[in-house]
PDB file of C-alpha atoms and ligand atoms in Angstrom:
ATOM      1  CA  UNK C   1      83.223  94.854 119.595  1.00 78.00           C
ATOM      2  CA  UNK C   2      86.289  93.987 117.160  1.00 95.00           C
ATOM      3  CA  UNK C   3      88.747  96.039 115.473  1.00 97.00           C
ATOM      4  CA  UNK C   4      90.438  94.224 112.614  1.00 97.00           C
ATOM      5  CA  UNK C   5      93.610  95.892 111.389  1.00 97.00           C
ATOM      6  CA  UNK C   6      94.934  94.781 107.928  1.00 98.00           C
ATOM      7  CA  UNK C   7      98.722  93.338 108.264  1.00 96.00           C
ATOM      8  CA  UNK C   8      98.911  94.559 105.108  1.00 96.00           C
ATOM      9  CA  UNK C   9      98.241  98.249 106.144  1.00 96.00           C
ATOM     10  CA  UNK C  10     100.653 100.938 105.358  1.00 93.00           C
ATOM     11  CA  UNK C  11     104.257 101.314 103.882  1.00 93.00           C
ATOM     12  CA  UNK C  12     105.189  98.168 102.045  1.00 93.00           C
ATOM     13  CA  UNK C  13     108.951  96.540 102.100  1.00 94.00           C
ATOM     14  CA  UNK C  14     110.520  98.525 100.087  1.00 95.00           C
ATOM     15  CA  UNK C  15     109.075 102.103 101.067  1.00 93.00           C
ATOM     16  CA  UNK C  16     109.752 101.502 104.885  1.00 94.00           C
ATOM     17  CA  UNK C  17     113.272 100.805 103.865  1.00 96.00           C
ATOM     18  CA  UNK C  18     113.329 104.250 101.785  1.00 96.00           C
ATOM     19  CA  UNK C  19     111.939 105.961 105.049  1.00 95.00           C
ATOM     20  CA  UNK C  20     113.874 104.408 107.592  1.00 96.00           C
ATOM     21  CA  UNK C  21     117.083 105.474 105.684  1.00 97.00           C
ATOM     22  CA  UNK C  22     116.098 108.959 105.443  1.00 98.00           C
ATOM     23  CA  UNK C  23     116.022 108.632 109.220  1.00 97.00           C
ATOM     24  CA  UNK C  24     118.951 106.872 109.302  1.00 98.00           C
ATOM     25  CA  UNK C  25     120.885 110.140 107.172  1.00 98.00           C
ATOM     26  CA  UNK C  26     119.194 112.552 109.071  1.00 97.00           C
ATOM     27  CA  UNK C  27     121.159 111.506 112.233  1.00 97.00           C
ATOM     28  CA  UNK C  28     124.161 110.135 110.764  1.00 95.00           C
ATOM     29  CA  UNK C  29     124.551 111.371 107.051  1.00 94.00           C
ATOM     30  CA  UNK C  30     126.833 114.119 105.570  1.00 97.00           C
ATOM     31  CA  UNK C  31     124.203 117.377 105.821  1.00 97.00           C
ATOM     32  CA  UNK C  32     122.082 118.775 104.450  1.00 98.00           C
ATOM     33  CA  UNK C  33     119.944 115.678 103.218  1.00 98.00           C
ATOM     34  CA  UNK C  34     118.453 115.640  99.842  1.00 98.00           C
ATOM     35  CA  UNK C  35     116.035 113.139  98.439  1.00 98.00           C
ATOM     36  CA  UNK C  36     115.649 113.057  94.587  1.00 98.00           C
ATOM     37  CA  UNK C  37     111.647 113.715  95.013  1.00 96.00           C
ATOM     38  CA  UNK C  38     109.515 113.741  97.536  1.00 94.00           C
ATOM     39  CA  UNK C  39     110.297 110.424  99.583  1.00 94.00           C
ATOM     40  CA  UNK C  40     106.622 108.877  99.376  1.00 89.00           C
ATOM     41  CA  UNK C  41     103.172 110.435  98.467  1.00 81.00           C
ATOM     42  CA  UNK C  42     102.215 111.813 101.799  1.00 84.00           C
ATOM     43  CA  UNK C  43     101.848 115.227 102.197  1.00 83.00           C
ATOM     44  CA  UNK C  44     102.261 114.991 106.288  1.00 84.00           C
ATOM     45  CA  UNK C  45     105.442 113.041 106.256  1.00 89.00           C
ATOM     46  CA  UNK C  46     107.338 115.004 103.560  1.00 92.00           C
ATOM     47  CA  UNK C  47     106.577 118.232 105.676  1.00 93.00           C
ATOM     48  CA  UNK C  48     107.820 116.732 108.762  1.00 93.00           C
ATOM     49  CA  UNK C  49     111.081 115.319 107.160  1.00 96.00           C
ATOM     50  CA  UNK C  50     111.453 119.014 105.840  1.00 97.00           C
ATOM     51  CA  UNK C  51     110.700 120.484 109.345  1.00 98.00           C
ATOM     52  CA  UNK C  52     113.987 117.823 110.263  1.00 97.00           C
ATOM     53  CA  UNK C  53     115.613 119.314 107.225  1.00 97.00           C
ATOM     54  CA  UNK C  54     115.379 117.383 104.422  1.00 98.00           C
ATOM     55  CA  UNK C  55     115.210 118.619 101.659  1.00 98.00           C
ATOM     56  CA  UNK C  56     113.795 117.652  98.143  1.00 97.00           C
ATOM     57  CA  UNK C  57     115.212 118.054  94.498  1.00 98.00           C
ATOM     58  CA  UNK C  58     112.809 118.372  91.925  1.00 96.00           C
ATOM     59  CA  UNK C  59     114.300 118.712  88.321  1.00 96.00           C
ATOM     60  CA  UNK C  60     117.710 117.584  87.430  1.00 95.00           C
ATOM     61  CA  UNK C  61     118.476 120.882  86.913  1.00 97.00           C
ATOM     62  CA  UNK C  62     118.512 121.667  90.828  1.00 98.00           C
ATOM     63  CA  UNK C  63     120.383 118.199  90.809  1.00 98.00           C
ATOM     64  CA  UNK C  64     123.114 120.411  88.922  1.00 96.00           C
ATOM     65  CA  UNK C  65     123.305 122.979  91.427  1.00 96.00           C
ATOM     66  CA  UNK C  66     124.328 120.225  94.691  1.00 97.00           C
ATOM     67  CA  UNK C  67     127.820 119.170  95.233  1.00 94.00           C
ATOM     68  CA  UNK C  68     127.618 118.559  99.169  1.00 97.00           C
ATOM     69  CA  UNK C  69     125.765 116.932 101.893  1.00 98.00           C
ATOM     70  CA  UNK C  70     123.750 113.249 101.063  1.00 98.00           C
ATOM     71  CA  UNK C  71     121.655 112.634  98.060  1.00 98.00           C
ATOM     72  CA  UNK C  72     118.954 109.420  98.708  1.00 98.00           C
ATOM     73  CA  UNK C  73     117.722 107.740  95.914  1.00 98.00           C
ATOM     74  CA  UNK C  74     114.047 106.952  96.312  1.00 96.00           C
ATOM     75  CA  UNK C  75     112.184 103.127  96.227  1.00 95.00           C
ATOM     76  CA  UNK C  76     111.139 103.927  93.043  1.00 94.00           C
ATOM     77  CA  UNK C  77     114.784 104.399  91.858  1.00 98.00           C
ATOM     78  CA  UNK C  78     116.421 106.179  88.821  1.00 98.00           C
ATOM     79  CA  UNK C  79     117.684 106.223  85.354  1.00 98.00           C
ATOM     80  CA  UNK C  80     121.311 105.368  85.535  1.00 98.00           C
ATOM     81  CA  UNK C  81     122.433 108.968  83.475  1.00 98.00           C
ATOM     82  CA  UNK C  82     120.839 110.512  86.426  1.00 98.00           C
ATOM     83  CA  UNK C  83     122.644 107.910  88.938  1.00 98.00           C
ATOM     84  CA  UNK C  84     125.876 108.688  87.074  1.00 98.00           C
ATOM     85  CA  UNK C  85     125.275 112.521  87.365  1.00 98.00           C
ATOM     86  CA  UNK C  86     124.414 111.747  91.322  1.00 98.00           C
ATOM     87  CA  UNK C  87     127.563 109.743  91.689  1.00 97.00           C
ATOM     88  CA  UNK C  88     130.332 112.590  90.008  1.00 97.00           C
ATOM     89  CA  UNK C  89     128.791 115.492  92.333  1.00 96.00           C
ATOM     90  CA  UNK C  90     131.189 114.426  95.444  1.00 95.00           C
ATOM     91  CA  UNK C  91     127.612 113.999  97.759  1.00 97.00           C
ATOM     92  CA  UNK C  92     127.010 110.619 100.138  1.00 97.00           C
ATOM     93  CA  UNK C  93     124.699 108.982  97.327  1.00 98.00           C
ATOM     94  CA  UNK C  94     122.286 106.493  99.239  1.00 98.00           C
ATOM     95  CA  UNK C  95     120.644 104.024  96.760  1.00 98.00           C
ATOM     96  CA  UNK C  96     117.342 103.474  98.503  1.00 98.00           C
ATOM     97  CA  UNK C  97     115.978 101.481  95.233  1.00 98.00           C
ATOM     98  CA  UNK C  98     113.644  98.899  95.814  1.00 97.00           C
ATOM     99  CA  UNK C  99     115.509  95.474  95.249  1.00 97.00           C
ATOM    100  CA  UNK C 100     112.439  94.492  93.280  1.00 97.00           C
ATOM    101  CA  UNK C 101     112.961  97.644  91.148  1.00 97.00           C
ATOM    102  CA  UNK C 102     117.057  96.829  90.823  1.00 98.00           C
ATOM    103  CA  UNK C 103     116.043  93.430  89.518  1.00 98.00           C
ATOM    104  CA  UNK C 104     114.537  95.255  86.883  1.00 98.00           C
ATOM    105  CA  UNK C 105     116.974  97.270  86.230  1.00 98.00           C
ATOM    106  CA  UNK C 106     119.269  94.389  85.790  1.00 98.00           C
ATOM    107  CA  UNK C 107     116.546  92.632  83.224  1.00 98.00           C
ATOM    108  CA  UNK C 108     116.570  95.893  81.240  1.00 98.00           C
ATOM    109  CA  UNK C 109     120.186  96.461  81.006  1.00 98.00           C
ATOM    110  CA  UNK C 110     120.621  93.097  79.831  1.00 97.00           C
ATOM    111  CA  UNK C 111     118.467  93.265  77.541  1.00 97.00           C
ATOM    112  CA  UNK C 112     119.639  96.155  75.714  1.00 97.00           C
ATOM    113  CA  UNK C 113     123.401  94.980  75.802  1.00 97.00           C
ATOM    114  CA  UNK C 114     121.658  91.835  73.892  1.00 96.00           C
ATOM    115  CA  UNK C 115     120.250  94.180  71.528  1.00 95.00           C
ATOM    116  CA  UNK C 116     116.944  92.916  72.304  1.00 95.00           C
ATOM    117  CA  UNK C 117     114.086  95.215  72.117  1.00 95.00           C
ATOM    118  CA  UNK C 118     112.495  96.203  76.184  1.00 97.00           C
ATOM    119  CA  UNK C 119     108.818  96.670  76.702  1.00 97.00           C
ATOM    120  CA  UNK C 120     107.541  97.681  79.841  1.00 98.00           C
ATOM    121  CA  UNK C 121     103.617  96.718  81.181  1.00 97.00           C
ATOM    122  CA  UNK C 122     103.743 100.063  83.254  1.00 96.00           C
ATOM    123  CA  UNK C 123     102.702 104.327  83.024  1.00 94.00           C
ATOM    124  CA  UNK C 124     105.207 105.603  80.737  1.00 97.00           C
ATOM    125  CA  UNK C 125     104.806 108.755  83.277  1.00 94.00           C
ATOM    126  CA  UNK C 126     105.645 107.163  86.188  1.00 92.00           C
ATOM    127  CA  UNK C 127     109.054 107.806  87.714  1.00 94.00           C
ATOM    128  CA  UNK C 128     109.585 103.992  88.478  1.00 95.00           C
ATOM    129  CA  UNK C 129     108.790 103.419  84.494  1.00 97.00           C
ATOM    130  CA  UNK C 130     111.391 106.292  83.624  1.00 97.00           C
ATOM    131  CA  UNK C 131     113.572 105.192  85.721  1.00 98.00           C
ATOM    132  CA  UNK C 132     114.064 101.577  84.110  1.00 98.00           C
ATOM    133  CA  UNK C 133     113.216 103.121  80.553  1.00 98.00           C
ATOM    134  CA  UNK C 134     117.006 104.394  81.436  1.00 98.00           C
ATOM    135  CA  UNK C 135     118.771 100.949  82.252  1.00 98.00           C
ATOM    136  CA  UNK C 136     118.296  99.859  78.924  1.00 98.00           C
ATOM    137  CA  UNK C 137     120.624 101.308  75.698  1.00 96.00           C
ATOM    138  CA  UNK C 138     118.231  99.804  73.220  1.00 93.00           C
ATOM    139  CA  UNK C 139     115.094 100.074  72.352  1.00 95.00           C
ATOM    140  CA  UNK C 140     111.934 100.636  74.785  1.00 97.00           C
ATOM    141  CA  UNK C 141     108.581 101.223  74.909  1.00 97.00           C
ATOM    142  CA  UNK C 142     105.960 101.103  77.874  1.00 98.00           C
ATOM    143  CA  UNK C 143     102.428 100.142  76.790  1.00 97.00           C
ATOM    144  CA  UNK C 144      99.448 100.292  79.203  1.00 96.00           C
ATOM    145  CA  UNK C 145      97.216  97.713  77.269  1.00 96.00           C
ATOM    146  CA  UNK C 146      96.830  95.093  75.036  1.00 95.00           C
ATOM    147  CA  UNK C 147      96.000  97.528  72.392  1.00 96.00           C
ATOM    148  CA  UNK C 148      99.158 100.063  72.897  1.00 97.00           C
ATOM    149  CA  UNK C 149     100.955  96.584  72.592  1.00 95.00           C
ATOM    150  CA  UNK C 150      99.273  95.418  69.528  1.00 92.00           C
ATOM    151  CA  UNK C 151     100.448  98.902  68.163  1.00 94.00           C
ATOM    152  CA  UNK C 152     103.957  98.580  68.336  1.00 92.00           C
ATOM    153  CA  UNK C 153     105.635  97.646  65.141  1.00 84.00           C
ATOM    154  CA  UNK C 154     108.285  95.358  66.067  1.00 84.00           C
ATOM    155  CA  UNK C 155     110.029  94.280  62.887  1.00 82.00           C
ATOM    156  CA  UNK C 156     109.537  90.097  62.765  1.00 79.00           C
ATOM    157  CA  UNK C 157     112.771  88.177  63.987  1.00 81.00           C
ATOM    158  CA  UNK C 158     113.517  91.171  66.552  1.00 88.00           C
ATOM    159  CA  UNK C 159     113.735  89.670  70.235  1.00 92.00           C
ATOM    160  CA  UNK C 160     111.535  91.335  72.604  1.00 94.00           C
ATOM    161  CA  UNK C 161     111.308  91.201  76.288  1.00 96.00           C
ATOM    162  CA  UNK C 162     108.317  92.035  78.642  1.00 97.00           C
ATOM    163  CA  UNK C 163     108.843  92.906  82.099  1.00 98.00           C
ATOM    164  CA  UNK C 164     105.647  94.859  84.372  1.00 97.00           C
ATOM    165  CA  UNK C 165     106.285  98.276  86.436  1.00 95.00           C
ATOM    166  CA  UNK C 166     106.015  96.656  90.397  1.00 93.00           C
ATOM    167  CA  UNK C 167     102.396  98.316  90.984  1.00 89.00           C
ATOM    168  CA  UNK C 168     100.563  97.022  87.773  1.00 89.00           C
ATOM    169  CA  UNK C 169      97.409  95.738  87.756  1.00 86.00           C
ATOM    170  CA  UNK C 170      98.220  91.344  87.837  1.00 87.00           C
ATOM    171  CA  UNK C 171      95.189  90.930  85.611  1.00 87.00           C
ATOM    172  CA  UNK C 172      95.860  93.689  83.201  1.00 91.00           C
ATOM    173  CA  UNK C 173      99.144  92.218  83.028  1.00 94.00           C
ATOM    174  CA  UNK C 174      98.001  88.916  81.826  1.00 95.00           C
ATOM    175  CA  UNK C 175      95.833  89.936  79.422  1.00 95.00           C
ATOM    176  CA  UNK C 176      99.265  91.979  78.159  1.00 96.00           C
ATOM    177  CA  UNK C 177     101.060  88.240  78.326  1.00 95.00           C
ATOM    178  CA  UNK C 178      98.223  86.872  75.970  1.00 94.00           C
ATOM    179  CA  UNK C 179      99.078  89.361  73.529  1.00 92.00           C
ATOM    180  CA  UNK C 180     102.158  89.173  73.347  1.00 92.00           C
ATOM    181  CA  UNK C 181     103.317  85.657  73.302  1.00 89.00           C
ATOM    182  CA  UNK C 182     100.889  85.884  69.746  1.00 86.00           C
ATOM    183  CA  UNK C 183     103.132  88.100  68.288  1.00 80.00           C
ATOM    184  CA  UNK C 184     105.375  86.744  65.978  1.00 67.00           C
ATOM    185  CA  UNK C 185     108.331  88.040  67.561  1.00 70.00           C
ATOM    186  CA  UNK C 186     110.834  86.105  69.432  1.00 75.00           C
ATOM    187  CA  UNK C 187     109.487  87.053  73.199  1.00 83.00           C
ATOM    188  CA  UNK C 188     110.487  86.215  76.774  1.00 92.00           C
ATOM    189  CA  UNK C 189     108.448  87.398  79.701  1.00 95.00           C
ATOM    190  CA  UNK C 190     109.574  88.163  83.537  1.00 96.00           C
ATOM    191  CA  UNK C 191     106.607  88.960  85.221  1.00 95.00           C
ATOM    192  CA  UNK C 192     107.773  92.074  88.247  1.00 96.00           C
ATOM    193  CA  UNK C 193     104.679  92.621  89.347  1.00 93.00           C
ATOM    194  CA  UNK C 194     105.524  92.999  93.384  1.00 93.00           C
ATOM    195  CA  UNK C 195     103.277  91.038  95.488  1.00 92.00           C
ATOM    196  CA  UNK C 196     102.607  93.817  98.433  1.00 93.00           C
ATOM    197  CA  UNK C 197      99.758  95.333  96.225  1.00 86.00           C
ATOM    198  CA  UNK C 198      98.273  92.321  95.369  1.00 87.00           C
ATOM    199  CA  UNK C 199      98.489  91.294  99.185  1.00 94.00           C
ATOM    200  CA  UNK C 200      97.036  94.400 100.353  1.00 94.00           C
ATOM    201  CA  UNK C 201      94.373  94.248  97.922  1.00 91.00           C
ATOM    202  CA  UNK C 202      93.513  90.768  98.913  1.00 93.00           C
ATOM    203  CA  UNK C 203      93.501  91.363 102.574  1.00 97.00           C
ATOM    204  CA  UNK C 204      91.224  94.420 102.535  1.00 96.00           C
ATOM    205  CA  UNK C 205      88.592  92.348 100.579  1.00 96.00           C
ATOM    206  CA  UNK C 206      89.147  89.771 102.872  1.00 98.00           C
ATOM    207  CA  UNK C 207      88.144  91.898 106.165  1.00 98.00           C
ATOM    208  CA  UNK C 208      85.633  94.429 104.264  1.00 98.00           C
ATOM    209  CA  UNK C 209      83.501  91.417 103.687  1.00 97.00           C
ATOM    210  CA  UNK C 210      83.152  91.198 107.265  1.00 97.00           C
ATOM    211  CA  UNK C 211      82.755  94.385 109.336  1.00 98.00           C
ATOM    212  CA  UNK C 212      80.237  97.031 109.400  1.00 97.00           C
ATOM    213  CA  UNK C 213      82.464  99.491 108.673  1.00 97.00           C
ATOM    214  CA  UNK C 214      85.820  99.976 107.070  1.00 98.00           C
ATOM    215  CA  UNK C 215      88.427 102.531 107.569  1.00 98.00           C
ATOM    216  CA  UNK C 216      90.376 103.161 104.608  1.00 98.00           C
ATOM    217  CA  UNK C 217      93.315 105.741 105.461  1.00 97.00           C
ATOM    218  CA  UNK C 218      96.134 106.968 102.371  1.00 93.00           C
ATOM    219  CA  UNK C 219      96.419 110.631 100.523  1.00 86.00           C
ATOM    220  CA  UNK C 220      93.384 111.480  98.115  1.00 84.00           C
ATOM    221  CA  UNK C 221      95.974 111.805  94.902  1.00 79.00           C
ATOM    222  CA  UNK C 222      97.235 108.204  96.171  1.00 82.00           C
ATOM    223  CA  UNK C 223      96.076 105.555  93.015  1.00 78.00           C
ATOM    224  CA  UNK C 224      96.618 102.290  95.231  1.00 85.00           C
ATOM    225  CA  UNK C 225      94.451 103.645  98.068  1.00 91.00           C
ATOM    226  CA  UNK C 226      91.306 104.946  95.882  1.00 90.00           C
ATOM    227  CA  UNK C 227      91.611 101.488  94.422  1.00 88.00           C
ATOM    228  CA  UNK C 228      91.780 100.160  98.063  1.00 95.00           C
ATOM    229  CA  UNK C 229      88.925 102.346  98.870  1.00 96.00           C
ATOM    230  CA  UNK C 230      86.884 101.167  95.796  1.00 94.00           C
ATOM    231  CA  UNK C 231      86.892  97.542  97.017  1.00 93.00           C
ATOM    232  CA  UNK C 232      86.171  98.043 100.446  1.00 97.00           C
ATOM    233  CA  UNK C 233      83.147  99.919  99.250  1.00 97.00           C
ATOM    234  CA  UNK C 234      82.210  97.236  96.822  1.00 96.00           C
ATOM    235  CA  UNK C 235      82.053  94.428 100.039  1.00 97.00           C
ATOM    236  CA  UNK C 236      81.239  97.359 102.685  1.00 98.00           C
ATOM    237  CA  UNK C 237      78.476  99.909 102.351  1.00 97.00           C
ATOM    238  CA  UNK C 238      80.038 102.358 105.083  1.00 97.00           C
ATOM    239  CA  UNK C 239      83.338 102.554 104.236  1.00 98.00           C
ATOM    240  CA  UNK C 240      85.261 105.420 104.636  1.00 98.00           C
ATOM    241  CA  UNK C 241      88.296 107.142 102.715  1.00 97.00           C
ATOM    242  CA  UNK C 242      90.488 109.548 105.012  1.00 96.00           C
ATOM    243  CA  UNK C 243      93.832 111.029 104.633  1.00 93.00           C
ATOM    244  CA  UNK C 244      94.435 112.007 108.606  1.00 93.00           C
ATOM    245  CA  UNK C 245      92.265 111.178 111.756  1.00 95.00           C
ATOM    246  CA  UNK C 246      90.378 114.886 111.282  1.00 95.00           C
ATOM    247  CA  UNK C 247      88.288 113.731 108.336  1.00 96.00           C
ATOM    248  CA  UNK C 248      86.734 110.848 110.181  1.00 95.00           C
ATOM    249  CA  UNK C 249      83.243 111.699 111.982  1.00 93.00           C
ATOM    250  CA  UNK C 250      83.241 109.153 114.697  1.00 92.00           C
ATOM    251  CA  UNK C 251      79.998 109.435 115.643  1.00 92.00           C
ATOM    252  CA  UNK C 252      78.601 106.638 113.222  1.00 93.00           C
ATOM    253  CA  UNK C 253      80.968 104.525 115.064  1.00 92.00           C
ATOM    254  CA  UNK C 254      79.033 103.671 118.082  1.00 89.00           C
ATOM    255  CA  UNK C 255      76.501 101.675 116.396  1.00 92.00           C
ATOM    256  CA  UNK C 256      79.207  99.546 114.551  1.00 94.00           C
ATOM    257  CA  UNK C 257      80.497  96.465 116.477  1.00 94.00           C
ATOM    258  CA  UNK C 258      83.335  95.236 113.516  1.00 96.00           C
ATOM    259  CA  UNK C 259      85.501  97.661 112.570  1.00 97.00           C
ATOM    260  CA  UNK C 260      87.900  97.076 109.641  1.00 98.00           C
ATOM    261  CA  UNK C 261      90.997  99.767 108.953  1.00 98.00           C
ATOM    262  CA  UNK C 262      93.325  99.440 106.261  1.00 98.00           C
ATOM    263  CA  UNK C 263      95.821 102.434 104.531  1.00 97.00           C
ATOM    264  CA  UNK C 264      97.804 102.584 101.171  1.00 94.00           C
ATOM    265  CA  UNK C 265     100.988 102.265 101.001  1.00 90.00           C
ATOM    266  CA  UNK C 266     102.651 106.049 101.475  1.00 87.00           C
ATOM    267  CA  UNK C 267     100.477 105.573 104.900  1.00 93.00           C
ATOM    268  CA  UNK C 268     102.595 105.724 108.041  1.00 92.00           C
ATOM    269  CA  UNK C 269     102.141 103.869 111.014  1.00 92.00           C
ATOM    270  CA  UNK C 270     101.745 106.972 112.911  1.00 92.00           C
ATOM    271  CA  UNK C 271      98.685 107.956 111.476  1.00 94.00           C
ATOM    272  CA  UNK C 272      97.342 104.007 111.262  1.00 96.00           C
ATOM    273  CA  UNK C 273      97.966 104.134 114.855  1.00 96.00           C
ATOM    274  CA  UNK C 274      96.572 106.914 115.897  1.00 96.00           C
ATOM    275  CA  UNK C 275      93.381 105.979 113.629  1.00 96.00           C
ATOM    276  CA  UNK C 276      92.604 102.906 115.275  1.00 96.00           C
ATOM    277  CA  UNK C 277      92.936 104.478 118.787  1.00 95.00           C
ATOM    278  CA  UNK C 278      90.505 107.128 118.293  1.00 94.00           C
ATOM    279  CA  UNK C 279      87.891 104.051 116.547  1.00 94.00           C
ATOM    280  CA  UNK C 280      88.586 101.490 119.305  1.00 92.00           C
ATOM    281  CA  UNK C 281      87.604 104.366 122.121  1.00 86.00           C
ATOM    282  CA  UNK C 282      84.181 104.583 120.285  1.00 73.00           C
ATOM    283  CA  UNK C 283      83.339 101.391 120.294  1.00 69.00           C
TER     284      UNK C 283
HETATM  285 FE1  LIG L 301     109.202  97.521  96.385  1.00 62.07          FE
HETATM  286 FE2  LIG L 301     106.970  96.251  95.975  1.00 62.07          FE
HETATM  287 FE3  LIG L 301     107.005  98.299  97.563  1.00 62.07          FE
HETATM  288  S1  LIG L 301     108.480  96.778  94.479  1.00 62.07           S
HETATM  289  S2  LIG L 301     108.593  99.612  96.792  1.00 62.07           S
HETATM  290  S3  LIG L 301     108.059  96.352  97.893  1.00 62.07           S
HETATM  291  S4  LIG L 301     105.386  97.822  96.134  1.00 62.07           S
END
């Protein structure tokens, strides 16, 4: 009777370092605390920071209305006119940007002071995508496929370069690459994929292959952890998708003597935890 935990489970580098900080400013910071959104995409930890009195700004409008107390930037980061706004206000402004995302940033402010043209792999809708849409005073545009790349009409001559939002899809993103070192533009290509998805990914293959049953824990609305979910269920017929230890029935569990858990990453350990407790007492 085996419980195999994925190492991989729960808040990657760069969230746990958003959290922790928040932690960090609720005991030490200039009050109240403000995050610019919701932290991470989990319903039971954004509740609980609130209950500890954080609170969370959702348009820069309310942004407008804040000129005490400690603003944290989130790992997903922002676009620098809203950074600028955050930084004349007179708050504590704690830049809890991933470094992966900075680097980005970095790449896409260059870029536009070259008067090169930016094109980002990425969900124009995403806040990380806005956000580095905003480092850049030239040109942008993020694509989602080959296609929407093969649709642009870059002007021959132009310099482009290609950079990836940190949770795309590796493969997607090198069928992009294909496409775009064709073009008869001048191109250059950093590739910003971050590896924790891809490792996570990997890992939960890995161990679904090889339990009866796998445990995969994250918020329903969460994209990585429905994909997570989706290939544990492709190597695992009984796997299971649950957002808190209440929507697991644990009676299947007796009969199962490998157990595999792994959650996405807005999962805390808390909940991981208390997860495989509950599954390792019924087995
Ligand atoms: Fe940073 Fe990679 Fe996480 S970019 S926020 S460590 S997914």
């Amino acid at each position: 009777m085996e419980i195999i935990k994925a190492k991989s489970a729960g808040f990657c580098f760069g969230v746990k370092r958003a959290v922790d900080e928040v932690q960090k400013q609720i005991r030490d910071g200039r009050k109240p605390v403000y995050t610019y959104g919701p932290i991470i995409h989990n319903e039971q930890v954004v509740n609980k920071l609130a209950a500890q009195g954080v609170r969370v700004i959702r348009s820069e409008e309310e942004l407008d209305q804040i000129h005490e107390g400690t603003i944290i930037i989130r790992s997903h980061g922002v676009p620098e006119r809203i950074q600028k706004k955050m930084e004349s206000l007179g708050v504590n402004l704690v830049d809890a940007t991933c470094p992966f995302v900075k680097k980005i940033h970095e790449i896409a402010r260059r870029t536009g002071e070259n008067g090169d043209i930016l094109i980002i792999a990425g969900n124009p809708n995403h806040p990380e995508v806005q956000g580095i849409m905003g480092w850049t005073k030239g040109e942008v545009y993020a694509v989602e496929s080959p296609e929407e790349l093969q649709n642009l009409k870059i002007p021959e001559g132009r310099k482009a370069v290609l950079v990836a939002q940190t949770t795309f899809d590796k493969v997607k993103f090198e069928d992009i690459v294909e496409i775009f070192a064709r073009t008869r533009y001048s191109s250059y290509v950093v590739n910003t994929v971050c590896n924790a998805t891809d490792e996570r990914q990997t890992e939960a293959r890995e161990i679904a292959q090889k339990v009866d049953a796998m445990v995969v824990i994250g918020g329903r609305h969460s994209s990585n952890t429905q994909k997570l979910y989706h290939i544990c269920s492709e190597k695992c017929a009984n796997t299971y998708f649950i957002e808190t230890l209440v929507d697991l029935d644990l009676k299947p569990f007796q009969s199962y003597s490998r157990v595999g858990i792994t959650a996405g990453a807005s999962t805390p350990n808390s909940i991981i935890e208390e997860v495989t407790e509950h599954v390792r007492i019924k087995l």
